[in-house]
């Protein structure tokens, strides 16, 4: 067999823990073995090995780096290699058929106090061709199989930084065979980096639970655009693929990556080990480490006025998407009362002066209902008929609209219910739609935010402002950040008109961060929002954390290309904006984006995520929902584990407060709480719940700039409201040292009590109208562990059972906490009390018994 022969006679690099074999004829990775765990990575070598790289030359340019049409090549005319004198390593060199020379250094580095033994891979390609070398995919490792023996397939895990962190069971098996008939094969989207919808960090781990495996990471401090892929190719091979995209997009330009791709052994068999290695890199101070954590820990920054403390220890709950220009003060006060402390409100997009709101009241809904056009997406009514009404009605001429028979025929073609939609009602609905379309036309073309003054005075109602002030609620305005809002997109855009036509509408409207005019405008506008609008924070939607990583323009002082210089330009824009906003407010003003990427950690303070909602989530990670429902994949707090001490606060959960939303709310909300994040209650795609004592229609701000009013909405759940107070008490009070400022560490082992619980769920808050319901089995105890300043440990627990307390046994490994000095005392704390807890310390662990009341957050502190 070719693979076995290559493994036996190849180019060998061998240390105490790792053994790497390269094919002598092609340089392909024939074997990567973790000797300590007894695991081989490359078990499915192709019969004819090819080199560990792929070159991509642009054939037809696209509007984004990943949708260029490229000619890929792995052909070479000659290959040679030599041993490196300075270390255990080799220099590989290929003269390619296309013209470039590809070089790759593969170096085995010995273990240090900080790092295990590891392999560093450095790659580069020159380009004498005159063509645009668009991608250098290196390393490209083929033949990935299941790890371990056949019985261990069910214990195989892929922990990927996708969507901020996902854990997938038996990923190779799921790539080849669906978990059930009719279900999809497993695949991630192409994990584009840096992009919060894809890969906000650049690493993953592949391992066998409780045995060990491998860590893979691009230790790239230069912001290079790339994919962090673990995927199945068309031919069935599972590969590790790392296409780096050209950052200077012109003919003849070389690609010298100047960073190592790292492969290291894992020996514990959990996802925390790989995350710890990555955390060591991003928080390190050597030349290979990035700069985005060097502002320091946010607790220290807060003490010197370089961080908004309230974002960490002042709130635990936020609302998102409530209308600013419509009075929602009764709901604000009700949510505030439930939380028992300040709530962060990110108001909707209707706040600027230039953007009036079209209010759709009961009359509009009644007309639609009479025609069978059930437009409220949150209701369980099946397929909406509004689109059919618009389609068939739009085909009638003005003369036909006056013909009763033609209108009746249109209603029949639209498939509207029999006996609904008389002719006059249909005509009235058409008039209402015409008014709405005219509003939209004026909004898109006649109302402009091209001048800062046009945003003010804001449309935030006095009632809403007063309700926030009463409870000291911080607030931010939702703004489509990089959209032109009346500015000249052809003059200031990321893309030329030709390229803009090849991408979606949002990407086509992105403005260029290196434009001096736009950079200055962005800063002045944001400063005015703080000074004239009275907002305590800034929020940018469809911003640079989720797009804008490519430009084909070179007239703003940086080259056309992807990543690198463009990411630096985004960083400069955010830094200058924050400086002006803080000066205008006379305080630190946090700014947030839709999702986040690590490259902005020192210039963007928080992000809005939805993936924490699991089956309730939306957008990022939604393609994995079938695997979450089947129990084959789950979100993990990988982002928090790496970065919590340094910023990147998450608003997450994508929750609703209705009874309809289901009991699964408590599992989601408990996860967000013990992970130290802000629980988001979202109102973008469904209305406010019906609250006791609020006798008025519930509003929903609909994109773009419409408020829909509805009396028929779900009732609020008193138990979910009560949870808001529990979360607030923990994050802002008795557990804030850990949940606000701590460093996440591996959790303890919890035994006893109820193992799992089956909760119902109903997803109805979705950008695309996805609506489904079901049940999901989840652990009945939610737990996370923290260290505070390397001095003490905080273990946080929630029993999510509704009516029953649980008594559990906990064993915590003290070695993984990294705490200096011995821990000898235990203390139990809740929002109601603090008391001593008997803990047995010995043999490197802490053991204790703990009784957990239903749906209460319990902190156990281990101290010196």
mmCIF file with all atom_site columns, N, CA, C and O in Angstrom, residues 201-221:
data_model
loop_
_atom_site.group_PDB
_atom_site.id
_atom_site.type_symbol
_atom_site.label_atom_id
_atom_site.label_alt_id
_atom_site.label_comp_id
_atom_site.label_asym_id
_atom_site.label_entity_id
_atom_site.label_seq_id
_atom_site.pdbx_PDB_ins_code
_atom_site.Cartn_x
_atom_site.Cartn_y
_atom_site.Cartn_z
_atom_site.occupancy
_atom_site.B_iso_or_equiv
_atom_site.pdbx_formal_charge
_atom_site.auth_seq_id
_atom_site.auth_comp_id
_atom_site.auth_asym_id
_atom_site.auth_atom_id
_atom_site.pdbx_PDB_model_num
ATOM 1  N N  . UNK A 1 201 ? -11.746 33.038 15.168 1.00 0.00 ? 201 UNK A N  1
ATOM 2  C CA . UNK A 1 201 ? -10.400 32.672 15.610 1.00 0.00 ? 201 UNK A CA 1
ATOM 3  C C  . UNK A 1 201 ? -9.865  31.653 14.608 1.00 0.00 ? 201 UNK A C  1
ATOM 4  O O  . UNK A 1 201 ? -10.600 31.145 13.769 1.00 0.00 ? 201 UNK A O  1
ATOM 5  N N  . UNK A 1 202 ? -8.576  31.320 14.717 1.00 0.00 ? 202 UNK A N  1
ATOM 6  C CA . UNK A 1 202 ? -7.952  30.520 13.658 1.00 0.00 ? 202 UNK A CA 1
ATOM 7  C C  . UNK A 1 202 ? -7.324  29.239 14.206 1.00 0.00 ? 202 UNK A C  1
ATOM 8  O O  . UNK A 1 202 ? -6.135  28.989 14.042 1.00 0.00 ? 202 UNK A O  1
ATOM 9  N N  . UNK A 1 203 ? -8.167  28.413 14.859 1.00 0.00 ? 203 UNK A N  1
ATOM 10 C CA . UNK A 1 203 ? -7.663  27.143 15.365 1.00 0.00 ? 203 UNK A CA 1
ATOM 11 C C  . UNK A 1 203 ? -8.803  26.142 15.535 1.00 0.00 ? 203 UNK A C  1
ATOM 12 O O  . UNK A 1 203 ? -9.986  26.497 15.562 1.00 0.00 ? 203 UNK A O  1
ATOM 13 N N  . UNK A 1 204 ? -8.428  24.865 15.648 1.00 0.00 ? 204 UNK A N  1
ATOM 14 C CA . UNK A 1 204 ? -9.366  23.817 16.012 1.00 0.00 ? 204 UNK A CA 1
ATOM 15 C C  . UNK A 1 204 ? -8.584  22.649 16.591 1.00 0.00 ? 204 UNK A C  1
ATOM 16 O O  . UNK A 1 204 ? -7.352  22.566 16.465 1.00 0.00 ? 204 UNK A O  1
ATOM 17 N N  . UNK A 1 205 ? -9.299  21.732 17.247 1.00 0.00 ? 205 UNK A N  1
ATOM 18 C CA . UNK A 1 205 ? -8.709  20.520 17.813 1.00 0.00 ? 205 UNK A CA 1
ATOM 19 C C  . UNK A 1 205 ? -9.501  19.315 17.329 1.00 0.00 ? 205 UNK A C  1
ATOM 20 O O  . UNK A 1 205 ? -10.732 19.378 17.193 1.00 0.00 ? 205 UNK A O  1
ATOM 21 N N  . UNK A 1 206 ? -8.780  18.235 17.098 1.00 0.00 ? 206 UNK A N  1
ATOM 22 C CA . UNK A 1 206 ? -9.392  16.962 16.700 1.00 0.00 ? 206 UNK A CA 1
ATOM 23 C C  . UNK A 1 206 ? -8.825  15.909 17.641 1.00 0.00 ? 206 UNK A C  1
ATOM 24 O O  . UNK A 1 206 ? -7.608  15.733 17.718 1.00 0.00 ? 206 UNK A O  1
ATOM 25 N N  . UNK A 1 207 ? -9.696  15.219 18.368 1.00 0.00 ? 207 UNK A N  1
ATOM 26 C CA . UNK A 1 207 ? -9.197  14.371 19.444 1.00 0.00 ? 207 UNK A CA 1
ATOM 27 C C  . UNK A 1 207 ? -10.178 13.255 19.775 1.00 0.00 ? 207 UNK A C  1
ATOM 28 O O  . UNK A 1 207 ? -11.338 13.249 19.330 1.00 0.00 ? 207 UNK A O  1
ATOM 29 N N  . UNK A 1 208 ? -9.685  12.321 20.553 1.00 0.00 ? 208 UNK A N  1
ATOM 30 C CA . UNK A 1 208 ? -10.515 11.282 21.150 1.00 0.00 ? 208 UNK A CA 1
ATOM 31 C C  . UNK A 1 208 ? -10.739 11.655 22.608 1.00 0.00 ? 208 UNK A C  1
ATOM 32 O O  . UNK A 1 208 ? -9.788  11.951 23.334 1.00 0.00 ? 208 UNK A O  1
ATOM 33 N N  . UNK A 1 209 ? -11.987 11.658 22.998 1.00 0.00 ? 209 UNK A N  1
ATOM 34 C CA . UNK A 1 209 ? -12.324 12.070 24.364 1.00 0.00 ? 209 UNK A CA 1
ATOM 35 C C  . UNK A 1 209 ? -11.589 11.208 25.389 1.00 0.00 ? 209 UNK A C  1
ATOM 36 O O  . UNK A 1 209 ? -11.531 9.983  25.264 1.00 0.00 ? 209 UNK A O  1
ATOM 37 N N  . UNK A 1 210 ? -11.005 11.876 26.363 1.00 0.00 ? 210 UNK A N  1
ATOM 38 C CA . UNK A 1 210 ? -10.269 11.275 27.479 1.00 0.00 ? 210 UNK A CA 1
ATOM 39 C C  . UNK A 1 210 ? -8.995  10.544 27.045 1.00 0.00 ? 210 UNK A C  1
ATOM 40 O O  . UNK A 1 210 ? -8.385  9.828  27.837 1.00 0.00 ? 210 UNK A O  1
ATOM 41 N N  . UNK A 1 211 ? -8.567  10.765 25.799 1.00 0.00 ? 211 UNK A N  1
ATOM 42 C CA . UNK A 1 211 ? -7.334  10.102 25.342 1.00 0.00 ? 211 UNK A CA 1
ATOM 43 C C  . UNK A 1 211 ? -6.323  11.096 24.778 1.00 0.00 ? 211 UNK A C  1
ATOM 44 O O  . UNK A 1 211 ? -5.169  11.130 25.189 1.00 0.00 ? 211 UNK A O  1
ATOM 45 N N  . UNK A 1 212 ? -6.730  11.916 23.841 1.00 0.00 ? 212 UNK A N  1
ATOM 46 C CA . UNK A 1 212 ? -5.818  12.897 23.256 1.00 0.00 ? 212 UNK A CA 1
ATOM 47 C C  . UNK A 1 212 ? -6.065  13.072 21.778 1.00 0.00 ? 212 UNK A C  1
ATOM 48 O O  . UNK A 1 212 ? -7.010  12.512 21.211 1.00 0.00 ? 212 UNK A O  1
ATOM 49 N N  . UNK A 1 213 ? -5.204  13.872 21.142 1.00 0.00 ? 213 UNK A N  1
ATOM 50 C CA . UNK A 1 213 ? -5.383  14.146 19.723 1.00 0.00 ? 213 UNK A CA 1
ATOM 51 C C  . UNK A 1 213 ? -4.425  15.206 19.235 1.00 0.00 ? 213 UNK A C  1
ATOM 52 O O  . UNK A 1 213 ? -3.233  15.205 19.591 1.00 0.00 ? 213 UNK A O  1
ATOM 53 N N  . UNK A 1 214 ? -4.961  16.168 18.474 1.00 0.00 ? 214 UNK A N  1
ATOM 54 C CA . UNK A 1 214 ? -4.118  17.140 17.788 1.00 0.00 ? 214 UNK A CA 1
ATOM 55 C C  . UNK A 1 214 ? -4.733  18.547 17.840 1.00 0.00 ? 214 UNK A C  1
ATOM 56 O O  . UNK A 1 214 ? -5.952  18.711 17.766 1.00 0.00 ? 214 UNK A O  1
ATOM 57 N N  . UNK A 1 215 ? -3.840  19.505 17.945 1.00 0.00 ? 215 UNK A N  1
ATOM 58 C CA . UNK A 1 215 ? -4.167  20.938 17.902 1.00 0.00 ? 215 UNK A CA 1
ATOM 59 C C  . UNK A 1 215 ? -3.655  21.485 16.570 1.00 0.00 ? 215 UNK A C  1
ATOM 60 O O  . UNK A 1 215 ? -2.516  21.208 16.178 1.00 0.00 ? 215 UNK A O  1
ATOM 61 N N  . UNK A 1 216 ? -4.499  22.245 15.872 1.00 0.00 ? 216 UNK A N  1
ATOM 62 C CA . UNK A 1 216 ? -4.133  22.847 14.590 1.00 0.00 ? 216 UNK A CA 1
ATOM 63 C C  . UNK A 1 216 ? -4.447  24.339 14.655 1.00 0.00 ? 216 UNK A C  1
ATOM 64 O O  . UNK A 1 216 ? -5.570  24.724 15.013 1.00 0.00 ? 216 UNK A O  1
ATOM 65 N N  . UNK A 1 217 ? -3.490  25.178 14.311 1.00 0.00 ? 217 UNK A N  1
ATOM 66 C CA . UNK A 1 217 ? -3.728  26.622 14.413 1.00 0.00 ? 217 UNK A CA 1
ATOM 67 C C  . UNK A 1 217 ? -2.817  27.389 13.471 1.00 0.00 ? 217 UNK A C  1
ATOM 68 O O  . UNK A 1 217 ? -1.646  27.030 13.290 1.00 0.00 ? 217 UNK A O  1
ATOM 69 N N  . UNK A 1 218 ? -3.368  28.436 12.891 1.00 0.00 ? 218 UNK A N  1
ATOM 70 C CA . UNK A 1 218 ? -2.559  29.413 12.176 1.00 0.00 ? 218 UNK A CA 1
ATOM 71 C C  . UNK A 1 218 ? -2.148  30.474 13.187 1.00 0.00 ? 218 UNK A C  1
ATOM 72 O O  . UNK A 1 218 ? -2.988  31.252 13.638 1.00 0.00 ? 218 UNK A O  1
ATOM 73 N N  . UNK A 1 219 ? -0.880  30.491 13.563 1.00 0.00 ? 219 UNK A N  1
ATOM 74 C CA . UNK A 1 219 ? -0.382  31.501 14.502 1.00 0.00 ? 219 UNK A CA 1
ATOM 75 C C  . UNK A 1 219 ? 0.014   32.734 13.692 1.00 0.00 ? 219 UNK A C  1
ATOM 76 O O  . UNK A 1 219 ? 1.188   33.067 13.556 1.00 0.00 ? 219 UNK A O  1
ATOM 77 N N  . UNK A 1 220 ? -1.023  33.375 13.201 1.00 0.00 ? 220 UNK A N  1
ATOM 78 C CA . UNK A 1 220 ? -0.868  34.470 12.235 1.00 0.00 ? 220 UNK A CA 1
ATOM 79 C C  . UNK A 1 220 ? -1.269  35.791 12.885 1.00 0.00 ? 220 UNK A C  1
ATOM 80 O O  . UNK A 1 220 ? -2.462  36.042 13.085 1.00 0.00 ? 220 UNK A O  1
ATOM 81 N N  . UNK A 1 221 ? -0.298  36.649 13.200 1.00 0.00 ? 221 UNK A N  1
ATOM 82 C CA . UNK A 1 221 ? -0.637  37.947 13.793 1.00 0.00 ? 221 UNK A CA 1
ATOM 83 C C  . UNK A 1 221 ? -0.893  39.040 12.763 1.00 0.00 ? 221 UNK A C  1
ATOM 84 O O  . UNK A 1 221 ? -1.130  40.187 13.134 1.00 0.00 ? 221 UNK A O  1
#
